[in-house]
JSON list of N, CA and C in Angstrom, two decimals:
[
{"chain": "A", "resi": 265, "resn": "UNK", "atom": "N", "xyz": [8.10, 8.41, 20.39]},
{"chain": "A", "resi": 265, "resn": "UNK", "atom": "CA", "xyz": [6.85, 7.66, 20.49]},
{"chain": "A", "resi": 265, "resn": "UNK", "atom": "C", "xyz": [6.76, 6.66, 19.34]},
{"chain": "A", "resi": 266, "resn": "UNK", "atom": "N", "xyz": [5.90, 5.72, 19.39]},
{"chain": "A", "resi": 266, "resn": "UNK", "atom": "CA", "xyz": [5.73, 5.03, 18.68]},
{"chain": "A", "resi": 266, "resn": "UNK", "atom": "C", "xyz": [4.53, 4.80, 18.26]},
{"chain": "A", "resi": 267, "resn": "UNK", "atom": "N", "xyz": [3.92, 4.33, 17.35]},
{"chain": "A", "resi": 267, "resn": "UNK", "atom": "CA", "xyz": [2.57, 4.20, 16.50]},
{"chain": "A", "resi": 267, "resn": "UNK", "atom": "C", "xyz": [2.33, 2.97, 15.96]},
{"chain": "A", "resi": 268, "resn": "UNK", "atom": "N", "xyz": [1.68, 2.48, 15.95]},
{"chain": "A", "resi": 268, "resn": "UNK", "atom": "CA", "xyz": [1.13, 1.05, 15.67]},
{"chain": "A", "resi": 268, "resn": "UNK", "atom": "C", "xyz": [-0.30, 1.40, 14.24]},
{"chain": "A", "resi": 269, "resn": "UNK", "atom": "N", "xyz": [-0.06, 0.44, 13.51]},
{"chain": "A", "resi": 269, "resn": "UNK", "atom": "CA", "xyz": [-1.20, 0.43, 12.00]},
{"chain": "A", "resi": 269, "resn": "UNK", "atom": "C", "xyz": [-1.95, -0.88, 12.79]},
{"chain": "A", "resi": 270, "resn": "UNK", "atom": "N", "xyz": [-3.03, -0.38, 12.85]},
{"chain": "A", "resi": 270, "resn": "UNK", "atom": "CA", "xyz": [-4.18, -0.89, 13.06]},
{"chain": "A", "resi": 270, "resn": "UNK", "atom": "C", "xyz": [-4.63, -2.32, 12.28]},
{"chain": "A", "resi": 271, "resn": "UNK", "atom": "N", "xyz": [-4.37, -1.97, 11.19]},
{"chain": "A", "resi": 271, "resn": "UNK", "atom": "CA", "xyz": [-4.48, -3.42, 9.87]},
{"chain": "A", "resi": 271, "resn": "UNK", "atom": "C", "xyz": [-3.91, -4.31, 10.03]},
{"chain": "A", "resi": 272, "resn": "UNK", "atom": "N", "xyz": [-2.44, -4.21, 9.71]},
{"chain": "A", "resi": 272, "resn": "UNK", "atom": "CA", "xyz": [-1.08, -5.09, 9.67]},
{"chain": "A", "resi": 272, "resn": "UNK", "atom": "C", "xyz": [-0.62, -4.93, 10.77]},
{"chain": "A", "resi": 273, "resn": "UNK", "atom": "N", "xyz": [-0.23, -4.26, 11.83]},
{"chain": "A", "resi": 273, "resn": "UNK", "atom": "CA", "xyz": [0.48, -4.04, 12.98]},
{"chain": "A", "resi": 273, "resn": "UNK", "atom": "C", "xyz": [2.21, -3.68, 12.52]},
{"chain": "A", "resi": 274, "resn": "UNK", "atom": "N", "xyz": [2.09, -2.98, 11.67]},
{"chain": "A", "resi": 274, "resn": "UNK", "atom": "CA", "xyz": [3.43, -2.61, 10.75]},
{"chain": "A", "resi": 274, "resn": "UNK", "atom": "C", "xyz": [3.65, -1.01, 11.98]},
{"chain": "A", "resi": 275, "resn": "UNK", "atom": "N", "xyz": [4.52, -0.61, 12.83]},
{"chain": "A", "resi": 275, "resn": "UNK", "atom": "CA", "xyz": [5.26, -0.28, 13.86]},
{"chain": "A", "resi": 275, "resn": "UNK", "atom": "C", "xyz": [5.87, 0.76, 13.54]},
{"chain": "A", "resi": 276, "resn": "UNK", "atom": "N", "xyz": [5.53, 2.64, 13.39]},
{"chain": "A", "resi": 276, "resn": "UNK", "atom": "CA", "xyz": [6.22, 3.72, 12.85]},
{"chain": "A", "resi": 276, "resn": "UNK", "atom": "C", "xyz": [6.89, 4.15, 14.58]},
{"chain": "A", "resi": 277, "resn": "UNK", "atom": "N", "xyz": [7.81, 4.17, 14.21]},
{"chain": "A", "resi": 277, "resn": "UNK", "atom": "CA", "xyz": [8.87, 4.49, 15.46]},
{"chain": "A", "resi": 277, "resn": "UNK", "atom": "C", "xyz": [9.61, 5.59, 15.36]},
{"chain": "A", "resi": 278, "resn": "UNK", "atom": "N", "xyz": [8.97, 6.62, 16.46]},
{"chain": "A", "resi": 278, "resn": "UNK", "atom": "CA", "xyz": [9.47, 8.32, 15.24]},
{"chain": "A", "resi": 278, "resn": "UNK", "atom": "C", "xyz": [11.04, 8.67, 15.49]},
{"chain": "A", "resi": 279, "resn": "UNK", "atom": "N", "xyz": [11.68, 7.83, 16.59]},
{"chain": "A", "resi": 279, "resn": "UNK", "atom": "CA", "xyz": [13.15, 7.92, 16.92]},
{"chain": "A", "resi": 279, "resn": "UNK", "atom": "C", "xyz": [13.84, 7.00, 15.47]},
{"chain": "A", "resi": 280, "resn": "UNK", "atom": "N", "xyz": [13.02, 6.28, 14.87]},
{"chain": "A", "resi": 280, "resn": "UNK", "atom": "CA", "xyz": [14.24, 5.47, 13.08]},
{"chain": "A", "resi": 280, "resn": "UNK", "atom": "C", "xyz": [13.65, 5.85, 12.47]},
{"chain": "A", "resi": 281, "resn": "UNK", "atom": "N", "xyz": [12.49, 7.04, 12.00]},
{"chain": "A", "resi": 281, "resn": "UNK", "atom": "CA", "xyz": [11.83, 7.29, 11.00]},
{"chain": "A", "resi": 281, "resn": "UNK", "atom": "C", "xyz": [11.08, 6.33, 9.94]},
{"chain": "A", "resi": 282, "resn": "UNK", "atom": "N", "xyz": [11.29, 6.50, 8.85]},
{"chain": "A", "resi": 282, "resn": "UNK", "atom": "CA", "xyz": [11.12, 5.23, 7.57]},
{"chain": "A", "resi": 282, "resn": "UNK", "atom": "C", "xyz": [11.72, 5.71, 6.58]},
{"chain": "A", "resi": 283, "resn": "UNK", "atom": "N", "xyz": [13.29, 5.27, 7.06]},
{"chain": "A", "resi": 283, "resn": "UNK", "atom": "CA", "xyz": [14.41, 5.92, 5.54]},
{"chain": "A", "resi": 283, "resn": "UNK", "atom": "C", "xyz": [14.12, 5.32, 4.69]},
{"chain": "A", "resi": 284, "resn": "UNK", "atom": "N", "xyz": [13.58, 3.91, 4.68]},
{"chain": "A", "resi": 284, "resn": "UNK", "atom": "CA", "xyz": [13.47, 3.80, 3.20]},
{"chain": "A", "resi": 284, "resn": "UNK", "atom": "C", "xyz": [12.57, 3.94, 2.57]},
{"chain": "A", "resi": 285, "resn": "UNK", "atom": "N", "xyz": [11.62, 4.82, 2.73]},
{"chain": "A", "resi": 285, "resn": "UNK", "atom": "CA", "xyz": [10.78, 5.75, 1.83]},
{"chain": "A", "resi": 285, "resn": "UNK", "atom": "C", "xyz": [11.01, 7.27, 2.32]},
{"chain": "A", "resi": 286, "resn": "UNK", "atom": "N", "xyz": [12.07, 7.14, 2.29]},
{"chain": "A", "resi": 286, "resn": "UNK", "atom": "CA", "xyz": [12.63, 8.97, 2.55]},
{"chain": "A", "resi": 286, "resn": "UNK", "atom": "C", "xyz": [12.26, 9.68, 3.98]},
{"chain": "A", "resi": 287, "resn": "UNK", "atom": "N", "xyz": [12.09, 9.10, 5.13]},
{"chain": "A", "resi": 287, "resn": "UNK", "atom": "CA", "xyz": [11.34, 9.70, 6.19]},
{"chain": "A", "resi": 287, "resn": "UNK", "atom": "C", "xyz": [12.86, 9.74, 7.31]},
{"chain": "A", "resi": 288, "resn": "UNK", "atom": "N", "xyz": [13.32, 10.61, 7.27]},
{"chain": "A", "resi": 288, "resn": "UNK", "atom": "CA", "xyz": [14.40, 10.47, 8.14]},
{"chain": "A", "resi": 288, "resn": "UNK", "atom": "C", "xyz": [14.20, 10.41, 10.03]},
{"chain": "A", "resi": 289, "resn": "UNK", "atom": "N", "xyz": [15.13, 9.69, 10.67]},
{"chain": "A", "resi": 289, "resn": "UNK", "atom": "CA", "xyz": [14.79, 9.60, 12.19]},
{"chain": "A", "resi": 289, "resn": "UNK", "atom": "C", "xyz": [14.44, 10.96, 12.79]},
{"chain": "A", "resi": 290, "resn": "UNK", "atom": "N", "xyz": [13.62, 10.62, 13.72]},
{"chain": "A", "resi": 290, "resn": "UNK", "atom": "CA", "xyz": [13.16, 11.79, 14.42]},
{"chain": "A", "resi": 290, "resn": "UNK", "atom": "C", "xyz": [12.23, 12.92, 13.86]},
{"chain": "A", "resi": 291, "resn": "UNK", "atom": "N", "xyz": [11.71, 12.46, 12.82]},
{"chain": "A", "resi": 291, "resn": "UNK", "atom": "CA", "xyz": [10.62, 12.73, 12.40]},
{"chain": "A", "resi": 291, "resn": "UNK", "atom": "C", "xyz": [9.42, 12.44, 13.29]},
{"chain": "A", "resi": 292, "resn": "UNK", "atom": "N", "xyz": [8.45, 13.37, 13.85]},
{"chain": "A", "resi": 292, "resn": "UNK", "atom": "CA", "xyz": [7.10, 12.79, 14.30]},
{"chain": "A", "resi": 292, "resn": "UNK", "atom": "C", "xyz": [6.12, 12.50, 13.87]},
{"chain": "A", "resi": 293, "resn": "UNK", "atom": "N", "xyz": [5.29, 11.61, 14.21]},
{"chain": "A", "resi": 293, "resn": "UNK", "atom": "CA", "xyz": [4.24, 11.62, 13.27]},
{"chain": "A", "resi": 293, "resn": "UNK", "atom": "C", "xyz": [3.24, 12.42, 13.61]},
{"chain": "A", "resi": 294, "resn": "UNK", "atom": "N", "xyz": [2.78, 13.35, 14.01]},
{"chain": "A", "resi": 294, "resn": "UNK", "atom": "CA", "xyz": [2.15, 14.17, 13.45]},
{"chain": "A", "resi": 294, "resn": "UNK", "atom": "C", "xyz": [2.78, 15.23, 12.06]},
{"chain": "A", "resi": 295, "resn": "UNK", "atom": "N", "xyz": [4.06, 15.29, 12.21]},
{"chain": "A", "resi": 295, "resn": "UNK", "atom": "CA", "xyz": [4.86, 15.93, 10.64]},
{"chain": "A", "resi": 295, "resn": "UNK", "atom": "C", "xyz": [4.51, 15.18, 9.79]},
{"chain": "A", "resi": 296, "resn": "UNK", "atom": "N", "xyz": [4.27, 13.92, 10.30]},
{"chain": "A", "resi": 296, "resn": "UNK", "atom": "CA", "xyz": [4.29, 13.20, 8.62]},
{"chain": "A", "resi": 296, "resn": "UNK", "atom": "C", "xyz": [3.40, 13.44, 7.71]},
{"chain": "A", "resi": 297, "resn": "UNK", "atom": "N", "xyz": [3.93, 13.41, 5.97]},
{"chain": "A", "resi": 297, "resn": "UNK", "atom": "CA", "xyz": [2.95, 14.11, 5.33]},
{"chain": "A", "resi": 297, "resn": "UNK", "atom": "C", "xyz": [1.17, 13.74, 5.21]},
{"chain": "A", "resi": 298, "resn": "UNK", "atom": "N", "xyz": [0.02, 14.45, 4.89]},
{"chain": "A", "resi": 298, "resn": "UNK", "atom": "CA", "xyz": [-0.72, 13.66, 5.27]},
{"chain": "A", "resi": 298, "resn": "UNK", "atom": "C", "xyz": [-1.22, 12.55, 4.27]},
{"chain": "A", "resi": 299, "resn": "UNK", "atom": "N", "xyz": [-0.96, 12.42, 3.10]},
{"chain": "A", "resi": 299, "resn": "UNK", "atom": "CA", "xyz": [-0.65, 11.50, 2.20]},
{"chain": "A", "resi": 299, "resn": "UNK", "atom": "C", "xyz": [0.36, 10.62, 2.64]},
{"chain": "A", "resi": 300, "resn": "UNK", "atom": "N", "xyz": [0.47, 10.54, 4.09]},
{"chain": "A", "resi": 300, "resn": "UNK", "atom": "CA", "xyz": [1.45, 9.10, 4.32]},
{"chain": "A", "resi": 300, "resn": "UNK", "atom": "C", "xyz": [0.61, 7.85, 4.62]},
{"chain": "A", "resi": 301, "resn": "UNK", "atom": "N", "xyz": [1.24, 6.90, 3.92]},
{"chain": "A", "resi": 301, "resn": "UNK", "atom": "CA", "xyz": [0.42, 6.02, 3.84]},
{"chain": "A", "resi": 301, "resn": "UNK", "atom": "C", "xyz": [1.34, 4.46, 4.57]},
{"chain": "A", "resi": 302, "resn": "UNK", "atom": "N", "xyz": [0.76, 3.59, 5.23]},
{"chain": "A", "resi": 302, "resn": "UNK", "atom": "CA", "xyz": [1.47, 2.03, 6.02]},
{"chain": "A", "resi": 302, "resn": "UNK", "atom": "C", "xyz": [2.29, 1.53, 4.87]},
{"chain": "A", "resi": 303, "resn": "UNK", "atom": "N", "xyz": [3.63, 1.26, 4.73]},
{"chain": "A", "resi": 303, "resn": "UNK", "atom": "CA", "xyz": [4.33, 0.45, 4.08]},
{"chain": "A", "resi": 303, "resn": "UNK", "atom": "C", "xyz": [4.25, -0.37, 3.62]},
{"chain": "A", "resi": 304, "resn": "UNK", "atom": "N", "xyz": [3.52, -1.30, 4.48]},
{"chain": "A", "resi": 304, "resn": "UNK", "atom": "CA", "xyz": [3.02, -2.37, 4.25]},
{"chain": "A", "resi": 304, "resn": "UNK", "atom": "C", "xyz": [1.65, -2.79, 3.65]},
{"chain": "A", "resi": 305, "resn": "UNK", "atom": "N", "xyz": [0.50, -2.48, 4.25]},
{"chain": "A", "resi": 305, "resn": "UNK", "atom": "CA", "xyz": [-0.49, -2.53, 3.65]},
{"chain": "A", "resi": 305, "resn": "UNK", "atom": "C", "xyz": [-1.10, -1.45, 2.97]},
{"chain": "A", "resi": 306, "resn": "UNK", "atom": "N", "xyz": [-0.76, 0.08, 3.11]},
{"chain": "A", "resi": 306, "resn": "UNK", "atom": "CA", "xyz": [-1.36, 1.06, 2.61]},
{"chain": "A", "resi": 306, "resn": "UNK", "atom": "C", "xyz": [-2.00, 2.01, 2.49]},
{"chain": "A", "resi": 307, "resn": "UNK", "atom": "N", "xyz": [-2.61, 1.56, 3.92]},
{"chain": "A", "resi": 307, "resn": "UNK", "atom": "CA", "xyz": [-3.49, 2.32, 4.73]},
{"chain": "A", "resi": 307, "resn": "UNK", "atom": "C", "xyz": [-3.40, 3.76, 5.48]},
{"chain": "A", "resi": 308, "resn": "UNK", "atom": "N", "xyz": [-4.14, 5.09, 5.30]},
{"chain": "A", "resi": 308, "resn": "UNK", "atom": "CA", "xyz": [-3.68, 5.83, 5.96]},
{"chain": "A", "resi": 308, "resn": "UNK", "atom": "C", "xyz": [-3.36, 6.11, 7.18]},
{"chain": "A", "resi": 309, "resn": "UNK", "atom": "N", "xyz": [-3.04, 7.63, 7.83]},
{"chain": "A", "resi": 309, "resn": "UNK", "atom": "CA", "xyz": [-2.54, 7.63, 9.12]},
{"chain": "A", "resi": 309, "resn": "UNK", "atom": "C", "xyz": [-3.57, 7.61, 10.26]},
{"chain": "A", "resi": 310, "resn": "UNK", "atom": "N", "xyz": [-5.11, 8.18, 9.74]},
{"chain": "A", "resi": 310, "resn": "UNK", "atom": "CA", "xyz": [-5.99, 7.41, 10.73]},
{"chain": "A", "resi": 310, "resn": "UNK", "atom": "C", "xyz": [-6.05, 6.18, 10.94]},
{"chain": "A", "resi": 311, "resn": "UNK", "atom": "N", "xyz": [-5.09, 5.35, 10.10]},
{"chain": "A", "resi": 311, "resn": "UNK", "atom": "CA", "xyz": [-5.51, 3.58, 10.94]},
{"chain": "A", "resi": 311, "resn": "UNK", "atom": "C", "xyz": [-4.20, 3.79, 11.60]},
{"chain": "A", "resi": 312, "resn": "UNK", "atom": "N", "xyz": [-4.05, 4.45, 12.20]},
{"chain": "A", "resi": 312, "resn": "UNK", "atom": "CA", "xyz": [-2.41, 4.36, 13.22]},
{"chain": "A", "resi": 312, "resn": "UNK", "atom": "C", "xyz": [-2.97, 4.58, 14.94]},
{"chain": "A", "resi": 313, "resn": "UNK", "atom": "N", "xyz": [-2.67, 3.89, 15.77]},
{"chain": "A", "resi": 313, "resn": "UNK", "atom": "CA", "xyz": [-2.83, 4.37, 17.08]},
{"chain": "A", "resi": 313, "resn": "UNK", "atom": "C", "xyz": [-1.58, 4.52, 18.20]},
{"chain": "A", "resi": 314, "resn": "UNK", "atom": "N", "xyz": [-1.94, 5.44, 18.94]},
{"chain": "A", "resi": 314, "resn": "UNK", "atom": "CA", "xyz": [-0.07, 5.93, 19.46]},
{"chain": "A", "resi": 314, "resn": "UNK", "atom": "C", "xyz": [0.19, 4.61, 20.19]},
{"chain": "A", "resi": 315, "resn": "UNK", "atom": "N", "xyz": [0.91, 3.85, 20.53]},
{"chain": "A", "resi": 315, "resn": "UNK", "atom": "CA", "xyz": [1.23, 2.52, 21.26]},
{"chain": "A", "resi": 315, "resn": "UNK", "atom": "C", "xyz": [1.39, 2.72, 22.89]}
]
């Protein structure tokens, strides 16, 4: 599945994870920690909506 940030439209795609802040593929986002925060702008995982 995929997830969309509400703010920026910055795109968590749980099949590539976000290795480069340590989140390896196939991670879901509901696992993700809940201190995860948009890459881009910063925002938490309530500004995310499933796409």
């Amino acid at each position: 599945m995929r997830y969309v940030c509400d703010v920026c439209g910055y795109i968590y795609d749980e099949s590539i994870g976000d290795p480069d802040n340590g989140i390896p593929a196939g991670t879901a986002f509901a696992d993700l920690p809940d201190d995860f925060v948009c890459p881009l702008c910063g925002v938490g995982k309530d500004q995310f909506s499933q796409e």
